[in-house]
Amino acid sequence: SQRRFNRDRKVQLALYMRAVERLWGREPVAGLYHPLGKGQKAVPRGLGRRSERDDTLDDLELANPDWVGDEEFDERLAEAEVLAGSIVKRMRAGDITRDPLEGKCPPFCTFAPICRLDRRAESSDEAVREGASE
């Protein structure tokens, strides 16, 4: 959902909308990620201007919570731009760290055998939880 873009560091969609604005001089009214799967949760998610919503844009099937007011729409794009800028600044300074979201690697990560992220704390937390449940 658009509310999680900044928290989850998903800036691509917002940056594309900024590019449309700056490179083509067009005001973006909506952007979405369209899922390729057919699961129950496989619905388009993204960000749209509620003030521009009409029959044509409803055909995008963007989830209702992703339609926001103009001010919130602009804030989401600005937040993404600031976040992307800070990430680029770190990269240019050589600050390439292992800092996964919420301190945990995603379950699909295949680099665990070579990753130097300290998992001991995470493992001991799990052991404590498992021992408490026995």
Short mmCIF file of N, CA, C and O in Angstrom, two decimals:
data_model
loop_
_atom_site.label_atom_id
_atom_site.label_comp_id
_atom_site.label_asym_id
_atom_site.label_seq_id
_atom_site.Cartn_x
_atom_site.Cartn_y
_atom_site.Cartn_z
N SER A 1 0.84 -1.18 0.00
CA SER A 1 0.00 0.00 0.00
C SER A 1 0.88 1.24 0.00
O SER A 1 2.02 1.20 0.44
N GLN A 2 0.34 2.35 -0.45
CA GLN A 2 1.10 3.59 -0.55
C GLN A 2 1.56 4.06 0.83
O GLN A 2 2.56 4.72 0.95
N ARG A 3 0.87 3.68 1.89
CA ARG A 3 1.27 4.09 3.24
C ARG A 3 2.60 3.46 3.65
O ARG A 3 3.28 3.95 4.52
N ARG A 4 2.95 2.33 3.04
CA ARG A 4 4.16 1.61 3.43
C ARG A 4 5.34 1.91 2.51
O ARG A 4 6.43 1.39 2.75
N PHE A 5 5.16 2.72 1.48
CA PHE A 5 6.24 2.97 0.53
C PHE A 5 7.51 3.44 1.22
O PHE A 5 8.58 2.90 1.00
N ASN A 6 7.41 4.46 2.05
CA ASN A 6 8.59 5.03 2.68
C ASN A 6 9.18 4.05 3.69
O ASN A 6 10.39 3.83 3.71
N ARG A 7 8.33 3.45 4.51
CA ARG A 7 8.81 2.50 5.52
C ARG A 7 9.53 1.31 4.88
O ARG A 7 10.55 0.86 5.36
N ASP A 8 9.00 0.82 3.78
CA ASP A 8 9.59 -0.33 3.10
C ASP A 8 10.61 0.05 2.04
O ASP A 8 11.10 -0.79 1.31
N ARG A 9 10.92 1.36 1.97
CA ARG A 9 11.91 1.89 1.02
C ARG A 9 11.55 1.59 -0.43
O ARG A 9 12.41 1.32 -1.25
N LYS A 10 10.29 1.63 -0.74
CA LYS A 10 9.83 1.41 -2.12
C LYS A 10 9.63 2.78 -2.77
O LYS A 10 8.59 3.39 -2.61
N VAL A 11 10.62 3.21 -3.48
CA VAL A 11 10.59 4.56 -4.06
C VAL A 11 10.42 4.55 -5.57
O VAL A 11 10.20 5.60 -6.16
N GLN A 12 10.52 3.41 -6.20
CA GLN A 12 10.53 3.34 -7.65
C GLN A 12 9.30 3.99 -8.28
O GLN A 12 9.41 4.82 -9.18
N LEU A 13 8.12 3.63 -7.82
CA LEU A 13 6.88 4.15 -8.41
C LEU A 13 6.80 5.67 -8.26
O LEU A 13 6.50 6.38 -9.22
N ALA A 14 7.10 6.17 -7.07
CA ALA A 14 7.04 7.61 -6.84
C ALA A 14 8.08 8.34 -7.69
O ALA A 14 7.81 9.43 -8.21
N LEU A 15 9.26 7.75 -7.85
CA LEU A 15 10.29 8.39 -8.68
C LEU A 15 9.89 8.40 -10.15
O LEU A 15 10.19 9.36 -10.87
N TYR A 16 9.22 7.35 -10.60
CA TYR A 16 8.70 7.36 -11.98
C TYR A 16 7.70 8.50 -12.15
O TYR A 16 7.71 9.19 -13.18
N MET A 17 6.85 8.70 -11.16
CA MET A 17 5.87 9.79 -11.28
C MET A 17 6.57 11.15 -11.27
O MET A 17 6.16 12.07 -11.98
N ARG A 18 7.64 11.28 -10.47
CA ARG A 18 8.43 12.53 -10.48
C ARG A 18 9.06 12.73 -11.86
O ARG A 18 9.12 13.85 -12.36
N ALA A 19 9.54 11.67 -12.46
CA ALA A 19 10.15 11.77 -13.80
C ALA A 19 9.14 12.24 -14.82
O ALA A 19 9.45 13.08 -15.67
N VAL A 20 7.93 11.71 -14.76
CA VAL A 20 6.86 12.15 -15.67
C VAL A 20 6.65 13.65 -15.51
O VAL A 20 6.53 14.39 -16.48
N GLU A 21 6.65 14.08 -14.27
CA GLU A 21 6.43 15.49 -13.95
C GLU A 21 7.57 16.37 -14.49
O GLU A 21 7.31 17.38 -15.15
N ARG A 22 8.78 15.96 -14.23
CA ARG A 22 9.94 16.81 -14.58
C ARG A 22 10.40 16.68 -16.02
O ARG A 22 10.82 17.66 -16.62
N LEU A 23 10.37 15.47 -16.55
CA LEU A 23 10.88 15.28 -17.91
C LEU A 23 9.85 15.57 -18.99
O LEU A 23 10.20 16.01 -20.08
N TRP A 24 8.59 15.29 -18.69
CA TRP A 24 7.55 15.47 -19.70
C TRP A 24 6.60 16.61 -19.38
O TRP A 24 5.68 16.89 -20.15
N GLY A 25 6.77 17.23 -18.21
CA GLY A 25 5.93 18.36 -17.84
C GLY A 25 4.47 18.00 -17.61
O GLY A 25 3.60 18.85 -17.76
N ARG A 26 4.21 16.76 -17.25
CA ARG A 26 2.84 16.29 -17.00
C ARG A 26 2.64 16.07 -15.51
O ARG A 26 3.54 15.61 -14.81
N GLU A 27 1.44 16.38 -15.04
CA GLU A 27 1.12 16.13 -13.64
C GLU A 27 0.64 14.69 -13.48
O GLU A 27 -0.37 14.30 -14.07
N PRO A 28 1.36 13.88 -12.72
CA PRO A 28 0.92 12.50 -12.53
C PRO A 28 -0.36 12.47 -11.68
O PRO A 28 -0.50 13.25 -10.74
N VAL A 29 -1.27 11.60 -12.04
CA VAL A 29 -2.51 11.47 -11.28
C VAL A 29 -2.62 10.11 -10.59
O VAL A 29 -3.37 9.97 -9.64
N ALA A 30 -1.87 9.14 -11.05
CA ALA A 30 -1.88 7.82 -10.41
C ALA A 30 -0.72 6.99 -10.91
O ALA A 30 -0.22 7.20 -12.01
N GLY A 31 -0.32 6.08 -10.08
CA GLY A 31 0.70 5.10 -10.45
C GLY A 31 0.40 3.84 -9.67
O GLY A 31 -0.12 3.90 -8.56
N LEU A 32 0.71 2.69 -10.27
CA LEU A 32 0.41 1.46 -9.54
C LEU A 32 1.36 0.34 -9.91
O LEU A 32 1.98 0.34 -10.96
N TYR A 33 1.47 -0.57 -8.97
CA TYR A 33 2.15 -1.84 -9.20
C TYR A 33 1.04 -2.82 -9.54
O TYR A 33 0.09 -2.97 -8.76
N HIS A 34 1.14 -3.47 -10.65
CA HIS A 34 0.10 -4.44 -11.03
C HIS A 34 0.66 -5.84 -10.85
O HIS A 34 1.63 -6.22 -11.49
N PRO A 35 0.06 -6.62 -9.94
CA PRO A 35 0.57 -7.96 -9.68
C PRO A 35 0.35 -8.90 -10.85
O PRO A 35 -0.62 -8.78 -11.59
N LEU A 36 1.28 -9.81 -11.01
CA LEU A 36 1.16 -10.78 -12.10
C LEU A 36 0.49 -12.06 -11.63
O LEU A 36 0.02 -12.84 -12.43
N GLY A 37 0.46 -12.29 -10.32
CA GLY A 37 -0.16 -13.50 -9.77
C GLY A 37 -1.66 -13.40 -9.71
O GLY A 37 -2.25 -12.35 -9.96
N LYS A 38 -2.29 -14.51 -9.37
CA LYS A 38 -3.75 -14.53 -9.29
C LYS A 38 -4.22 -14.78 -7.86
O LYS A 38 -5.37 -15.14 -7.65
N GLY A 39 -3.35 -14.64 -6.89
CA GLY A 39 -3.72 -14.86 -5.50
C GLY A 39 -4.78 -13.88 -5.04
O GLY A 39 -5.06 -12.87 -5.69
N GLN A 40 -5.34 -14.18 -3.87
CA GLN A 40 -6.39 -13.33 -3.32
C GLN A 40 -5.91 -11.90 -3.08
O GLN A 40 -6.64 -10.95 -3.26
N LYS A 41 -4.65 -11.77 -2.65
CA LYS A 41 -4.10 -10.45 -2.36
C LYS A 41 -3.49 -9.80 -3.60
O LYS A 41 -2.91 -8.74 -3.52
N ALA A 42 -3.60 -10.43 -4.72
CA ALA A 42 -2.99 -9.91 -5.95
C ALA A 42 -3.88 -8.84 -6.56
O ALA A 42 -4.57 -9.05 -7.55
N VAL A 43 -3.88 -7.67 -5.93
CA VAL A 43 -4.65 -6.54 -6.43
C VAL A 43 -3.67 -5.39 -6.69
O VAL A 43 -2.65 -5.28 -6.02
N PRO A 44 -3.95 -4.56 -7.67
CA PRO A 44 -3.07 -3.42 -7.93
C PRO A 44 -2.98 -2.52 -6.70
O PRO A 44 -3.98 -2.25 -6.04
N ARG A 45 -1.77 -2.09 -6.38
CA ARG A 45 -1.56 -1.17 -5.27
C ARG A 45 -0.69 -0.04 -5.78
O ARG A 45 0.12 -0.22 -6.67
N GLY A 46 -0.85 1.11 -5.20
CA GLY A 46 -0.05 2.23 -5.63
C GLY A 46 -0.51 3.52 -4.98
O GLY A 46 -0.75 3.57 -3.79
N LEU A 47 -0.66 4.54 -5.80
CA LEU A 47 -0.98 5.87 -5.31
C LEU A 47 -1.74 6.63 -6.38
O LEU A 47 -1.35 6.63 -7.55
N GLY A 48 -2.85 7.23 -5.98
CA GLY A 48 -3.64 8.00 -6.93
C GLY A 48 -4.22 9.25 -6.28
O GLY A 48 -4.48 9.27 -5.08
N ARG A 49 -4.40 10.28 -7.07
CA ARG A 49 -5.03 11.52 -6.59
C ARG A 49 -6.55 11.33 -6.58
O ARG A 49 -7.15 11.14 -7.63
N ARG A 50 -7.11 11.40 -5.40
CA ARG A 50 -8.56 11.23 -5.27
C ARG A 50 -9.32 12.27 -6.10
O ARG A 50 -10.36 11.96 -6.69
N SER A 51 -8.77 13.48 -6.20
CA SER A 51 -9.46 14.55 -6.93
C SER A 51 -9.55 14.27 -8.43
O SER A 51 -10.38 14.86 -9.13
N GLU A 52 -8.70 13.38 -8.93
CA GLU A 52 -8.69 13.05 -10.36
C GLU A 52 -9.39 11.73 -10.68
O GLU A 52 -9.45 11.33 -11.83
N ARG A 53 -9.89 11.08 -9.65
CA ARG A 53 -10.49 9.76 -9.85
C ARG A 53 -11.78 9.90 -10.66
O ARG A 53 -12.65 10.71 -10.35
N ASP A 54 -11.87 9.12 -11.71
CA ASP A 54 -13.06 9.10 -12.55
C ASP A 54 -13.24 7.69 -13.10
O ASP A 54 -12.50 6.78 -12.75
N ASP A 55 -14.19 7.52 -14.00
CA ASP A 55 -14.46 6.19 -14.56
C ASP A 55 -13.24 5.60 -15.25
O ASP A 55 -12.98 4.40 -15.17
N THR A 56 -12.48 6.45 -15.94
CA THR A 56 -11.30 5.97 -16.65
C THR A 56 -10.27 5.43 -15.67
O THR A 56 -9.73 4.34 -15.85
N LEU A 57 -9.97 6.20 -14.62
CA LEU A 57 -8.98 5.76 -13.64
C LEU A 57 -9.48 4.60 -12.79
O LEU A 57 -8.69 3.80 -12.31
N ASP A 58 -10.79 4.50 -12.60
CA ASP A 58 -11.33 3.36 -11.85
C ASP A 58 -11.03 2.05 -12.56
O ASP A 58 -10.94 1.00 -11.92
N ASP A 59 -10.86 2.10 -13.87
CA ASP A 59 -10.51 0.89 -14.63
C ASP A 59 -9.14 0.34 -14.23
O ASP A 59 -8.82 -0.81 -14.50
N LEU A 60 -8.30 1.16 -13.56
CA LEU A 60 -7.00 0.69 -13.08
C LEU A 60 -7.17 -0.31 -11.94
O LEU A 60 -6.25 -1.05 -11.63
N GLU A 61 -8.31 -0.29 -11.30
CA GLU A 61 -8.63 -1.17 -10.17
C GLU A 61 -7.68 -0.97 -9.00
O GLU A 61 -7.36 -1.89 -8.26
N LEU A 62 -7.22 0.25 -8.80
CA LEU A 62 -6.36 0.60 -7.68
C LEU A 62 -7.17 0.49 -6.39
O LEU A 62 -8.32 0.93 -6.33
N ALA A 63 -6.59 -0.11 -5.36
CA ALA A 63 -7.29 -0.31 -4.08
C ALA A 63 -7.75 1.03 -3.51
O ALA A 63 -7.06 2.05 -3.61
N ASN A 64 -8.90 1.05 -2.89
CA ASN A 64 -9.51 2.27 -2.38
C ASN A 64 -8.61 3.07 -1.43
O ASN A 64 -8.54 4.28 -1.54
N PRO A 65 -7.89 2.43 -0.48
CA PRO A 65 -7.04 3.21 0.43
C PRO A 65 -5.88 3.93 -0.28
O PRO A 65 -5.26 4.81 0.30
N ASP A 66 -5.58 3.54 -1.50
CA ASP A 66 -4.46 4.14 -2.21
C ASP A 66 -4.84 5.44 -2.94
O ASP A 66 -3.98 6.09 -3.52
N TRP A 67 -6.11 5.79 -2.90
CA TRP A 67 -6.54 7.09 -3.43
C TRP A 67 -6.46 8.09 -2.29
O TRP A 67 -7.10 7.93 -1.26
N VAL A 68 -5.63 9.12 -2.47
CA VAL A 68 -5.39 10.08 -1.39
C VAL A 68 -5.63 11.51 -1.90
O VAL A 68 -5.69 11.75 -3.11
N GLY A 69 -5.71 12.42 -0.96
CA GLY A 69 -5.86 13.83 -1.31
C GLY A 69 -4.62 14.36 -2.00
O GLY A 69 -3.53 13.77 -1.92
N ASP A 70 -4.76 15.49 -2.67
CA ASP A 70 -3.64 16.08 -3.42
C ASP A 70 -2.43 16.34 -2.53
O ASP A 70 -1.29 16.08 -2.93
N GLU A 71 -2.65 16.87 -1.34
CA GLU A 71 -1.54 17.19 -0.44
C GLU A 71 -0.78 15.92 -0.03
O GLU A 71 0.45 15.89 -0.05
N GLU A 72 -1.51 14.88 0.33
CA GLU A 72 -0.86 13.62 0.71
C GLU A 72 -0.14 12.99 -0.48
O GLU A 72 0.96 12.44 -0.34
N PHE A 73 -0.73 13.08 -1.66
CA PHE A 73 -0.10 12.57 -2.88
C PHE A 73 1.26 13.24 -3.08
O PHE A 73 2.28 12.58 -3.28
N ASP A 74 1.26 14.57 -3.01
CA ASP A 74 2.50 15.32 -3.20
C ASP A 74 3.52 14.99 -2.10
O ASP A 74 4.72 14.91 -2.37
N GLU A 75 3.04 14.80 -0.87
CA GLU A 75 3.93 14.43 0.23
C GLU A 75 4.60 13.08 -0.03
O GLU A 75 5.79 12.91 0.24
N ARG A 76 3.84 12.11 -0.53
CA ARG A 76 4.40 10.78 -0.81
C ARG A 76 5.53 10.86 -1.84
O ARG A 76 6.56 10.23 -1.70
N LEU A 77 5.31 11.67 -2.89
CA LEU A 77 6.35 11.82 -3.91
C LEU A 77 7.57 12.52 -3.33
O LEU A 77 8.71 12.13 -3.60
N ALA A 78 7.35 13.55 -2.52
CA ALA A 78 8.47 14.28 -1.91
C ALA A 78 9.24 13.38 -0.95
O ALA A 78 10.48 13.40 -0.94
N GLU A 79 8.54 12.59 -0.15
CA GLU A 79 9.21 11.67 0.78
C GLU A 79 10.09 10.67 0.03
O GLU A 79 11.21 10.39 0.45
N ALA A 80 9.57 10.14 -1.05
CA ALA A 80 10.34 9.17 -1.84
C ALA A 80 11.59 9.82 -2.42
O ALA A 80 12.66 9.22 -2.44
N GLU A 81 11.45 11.04 -2.88
CA GLU A 81 12.59 11.74 -3.46
C GLU A 81 13.67 12.00 -2.41
O GLU A 81 14.86 11.80 -2.66
N VAL A 82 13.26 12.40 -1.22
CA VAL A 82 14.22 12.63 -0.14
C VAL A 82 14.90 11.33 0.26
O VAL A 82 16.12 11.28 0.42
N LEU A 83 14.13 10.26 0.40
CA LEU A 83 14.69 8.96 0.76
C LEU A 83 15.68 8.48 -0.30
O LEU A 83 16.79 8.06 0.02
N ALA A 84 15.30 8.57 -1.56
CA ALA A 84 16.20 8.15 -2.64
C ALA A 84 17.47 8.99 -2.64
O ALA A 84 18.58 8.47 -2.81
N GLY A 85 17.32 10.28 -2.41
CA GLY A 85 18.49 11.16 -2.36
C GLY A 85 19.44 10.79 -1.23
O GLY A 85 20.66 10.79 -1.40
N SER A 86 18.89 10.43 -0.08
CA SER A 86 19.75 10.05 1.05
C SER A 86 20.45 8.72 0.78
O SER A 86 21.62 8.54 1.16
N ILE A 87 19.78 7.80 0.12
CA ILE A 87 20.40 6.52 -0.23
C ILE A 87 21.53 6.74 -1.23
O ILE A 87 22.62 6.18 -1.09
N VAL A 88 21.30 7.56 -2.24
CA VAL A 88 22.33 7.86 -3.24
C VAL A 88 23.52 8.55 -2.58
O VAL A 88 24.68 8.22 -2.87
N LYS A 89 23.25 9.47 -1.68
CA LYS A 89 24.33 10.17 -0.97
C LYS A 89 25.20 9.19 -0.20
O LYS A 89 26.43 9.27 -0.25
N ARG A 90 24.57 8.25 0.49
CA ARG A 90 25.33 7.22 1.22
C ARG A 90 26.18 6.38 0.26
O ARG A 90 27.34 6.10 0.54
N MET A 91 25.58 5.97 -0.85
CA MET A 91 26.32 5.15 -1.82
C MET A 91 27.53 5.90 -2.37
O MET A 91 28.62 5.33 -2.49
N ARG A 92 27.33 7.16 -2.71
CA ARG A 92 28.44 7.96 -3.25
C ARG A 92 29.55 8.15 -2.24
O ARG A 92 30.71 8.29 -2.60
N ALA A 93 29.20 8.13 -0.96
CA ALA A 93 30.20 8.27 0.10
C ALA A 93 30.85 6.92 0.45
O ALA A 93 31.70 6.86 1.32
N GLY A 94 30.42 5.86 -0.23
CA GLY A 94 30.98 4.54 0.03
C GLY A 94 30.36 3.85 1.23
O GLY A 94 30.85 2.85 1.72
N ASP A 95 29.26 4.39 1.74
CA ASP A 95 28.58 3.82 2.89
C ASP A 95 27.61 2.74 2.42
O ASP A 95 26.42 2.97 2.28
N ILE A 96 28.16 1.57 2.16
CA ILE A 96 27.35 0.44 1.71
C ILE A 96 27.29 -0.53 2.89
O ILE A 96 28.25 -1.25 3.18
N THR A 97 26.20 -0.52 3.59
CA THR A 97 26.07 -1.35 4.79
C THR A 97 24.98 -2.39 4.61
O THR A 97 24.15 -2.29 3.72
N ARG A 98 25.01 -3.35 5.49
CA ARG A 98 23.96 -4.36 5.52
C ARG A 98 22.92 -3.87 6.52
O ARG A 98 23.10 -4.00 7.73
N ASP A 99 21.87 -3.27 6.03
CA ASP A 99 20.84 -2.76 6.92
C ASP A 99 19.46 -3.12 6.39
O ASP A 99 18.71 -2.27 5.93
N PRO A 100 19.14 -4.41 6.46
CA PRO A 100 17.83 -4.83 5.96
C PRO A 100 16.69 -4.22 6.77
O PRO A 100 16.90 -3.77 7.91
N LEU A 101 15.52 -4.18 6.18
CA LEU A 101 14.36 -3.62 6.85
C LEU A 101 14.12 -4.32 8.18
O LEU A 101 14.16 -5.55 8.26
N GLU A 102 13.89 -3.53 9.20
CA GLU A 102 13.61 -4.04 10.55
C GLU A 102 14.70 -4.98 11.05
O GLU A 102 14.47 -5.84 11.89
N GLY A 103 15.92 -4.86 10.50
CA GLY A 103 17.05 -5.65 10.96
C GLY A 103 17.01 -7.12 10.61
O GLY A 103 17.81 -7.90 11.11
N LYS A 104 16.08 -7.51 9.75
CA LYS A 104 15.95 -8.92 9.39
C LYS A 104 16.06 -9.08 7.88
O LYS A 104 15.51 -8.30 7.13
N CYS A 105 16.76 -10.13 7.48
CA CYS A 105 16.83 -10.43 6.05
C CYS A 105 15.49 -10.99 5.59
O CYS A 105 14.81 -11.69 6.34
N PRO A 106 15.10 -10.69 4.36
CA PRO A 106 13.84 -11.25 3.86
C PRO A 106 13.95 -12.76 3.70
O PRO A 106 15.04 -13.28 3.45
N PRO A 107 12.85 -13.47 3.81
CA PRO A 107 12.89 -14.93 3.71
C PRO A 107 13.37 -15.44 2.36
O PRO A 107 13.87 -16.56 2.28
N PHE A 108 13.27 -14.64 1.32
CA PHE A 108 13.69 -15.08 -0.01
C PHE A 108 15.18 -14.87 -0.27
O PHE A 108 15.69 -15.27 -1.30
N CYS A 109 15.90 -14.29 0.67
CA CYS A 109 17.32 -14.00 0.48
C CYS A 109 18.12 -15.30 0.41
O CYS A 109 18.00 -16.16 1.28
N THR A 110 18.94 -15.42 -0.62
CA THR A 110 19.75 -16.63 -0.80
C THR A 110 21.21 -16.41 -0.44
O THR A 110 22.04 -17.27 -0.69
N PHE A 111 21.52 -15.25 0.14
CA PHE A 111 22.91 -14.93 0.46
C PHE A 111 23.27 -15.22 1.91
O PHE A 111 24.36 -14.86 2.35
N ALA A 112 22.41 -15.85 2.67
CA ALA A 112 22.68 -16.12 4.09
C ALA A 112 24.04 -16.80 4.31
O ALA A 112 24.76 -16.43 5.24
N PRO A 113 24.45 -17.77 3.49
CA PRO A 113 25.74 -18.43 3.74
C PRO A 113 26.95 -17.49 3.63
O PRO A 113 27.97 -17.74 4.25
N ILE A 114 26.84 -16.42 2.87
CA ILE A 114 27.99 -15.53 2.72
C ILE A 114 27.77 -14.15 3.33
O ILE A 114 28.68 -13.35 3.39
N CYS A 115 26.58 -13.89 3.80
CA CYS A 115 26.25 -12.59 4.39
C CYS A 115 26.92 -12.46 5.75
O CYS A 115 26.96 -13.41 6.52
N ARG A 116 27.43 -11.28 6.03
CA ARG A 116 28.09 -11.07 7.31
C ARG A 116 27.16 -10.41 8.32
O ARG A 116 27.61 -9.94 9.35
N LEU A 117 25.88 -10.39 8.07
CA LEU A 117 24.93 -9.84 9.02
C LEU A 117 24.90 -10.76 10.24
O LEU A 117 24.77 -11.98 10.10
N ASP A 118 25.05 -10.21 11.40
CA ASP A 118 25.09 -11.01 12.63
C ASP A 118 23.69 -11.52 12.95
O ASP A 118 22.81 -10.77 13.32
N ARG A 119 23.50 -12.82 12.80
CA ARG A 119 22.20 -13.43 13.05
C ARG A 119 22.14 -14.08 14.43
O ARG A 119 21.13 -14.64 14.81
N ARG A 120 23.22 -14.02 15.18
CA ARG A 120 23.23 -14.67 16.50
C ARG A 120 22.17 -14.11 17.41
O ARG A 120 21.46 -14.84 18.07
N ALA A 121 22.01 -12.79 17.43
CA ALA A 121 21.01 -12.18 18.30
C ALA A 121 19.62 -12.64 17.90
O ALA A 121 18.79 -12.97 18.74
N GLU A 122 19.36 -12.68 16.60
CA GLU A 122 18.06 -13.13 16.10
C GLU A 122 17.83 -14.59 16.47
O GLU A 122 16.77 -14.97 16.91
N SER A 123 18.86 -15.43 16.32
CA SER A 123 18.74 -16.85 16.64
C SER A 123 18.50 -17.07 18.11
O SER A 123 17.68 -17.89 18.50
N SER A 124 19.18 -16.31 18.98
CA SER A 124 19.00 -16.50 20.42
C SER A 124 17.62 -16.03 20.85
O SER A 124 17.01 -16.60 21.74
N ASP A 125 17.08 -14.98 20.21
CA ASP A 125 15.72 -14.54 20.50
C ASP A 125 14.72 -15.63 20.17
O ASP A 125 13.78 -15.87 20.94
N GLU A 126 14.91 -16.30 19.04
CA GLU A 126 14.01 -17.38 18.64
C GLU A 126 14.11 -18.54 19.62
O GLU A 126 13.11 -19.14 19.99
N ALA A 127 15.32 -18.87 20.08
CA ALA A 127 15.51 -19.97 21.02
C ALA A 127 14.80 -19.66 22.34
O ALA A 127 14.16 -20.54 22.93
N VAL A 128 14.88 -18.43 22.80
CA VAL A 128 14.20 -18.03 24.03
C VAL A 128 12.70 -18.18 23.85
O VAL A 128 12.00 -18.71 24.71
N ARG A 129 12.16 -17.73 22.71
CA ARG A 129 10.72 -17.84 22.48
C ARG A 129 10.29 -19.31 22.41
O ARG A 129 9.26 -19.68 22.95
N GLU A 130 11.08 -20.14 21.75
CA GLU A 130 10.75 -21.56 21.64
C GLU A 130 10.80 -22.23 22.99
O GLU A 130 9.95 -23.04 23.33
N GLY A 131 11.79 -21.89 23.83
CA GLY A 131 11.90 -22.48 25.16
C GLY A 131 10.75 -22.09 26.06
O GLY A 131 10.26 -22.87 26.87
N ALA A 132 10.25 -20.87 25.88
CA ALA A 132 9.13 -20.38 26.70
C ALA A 132 7.84 -21.09 26.32
O ALA A 132 6.93 -21.22 27.14
N SER A 133 7.74 -21.55 25.09
CA SER A 133 6.50 -22.18 24.65
C SER A 133 6.44 -23.66 25.00
O SER A 133 5.41 -24.29 24.86
N GLU A 134 7.56 -24.23 25.45
CA GLU A 134 7.58 -25.67 25.76
C GLU A 134 7.03 -25.95 27.13
O GLU A 134 7.01 -25.23 28.02
#
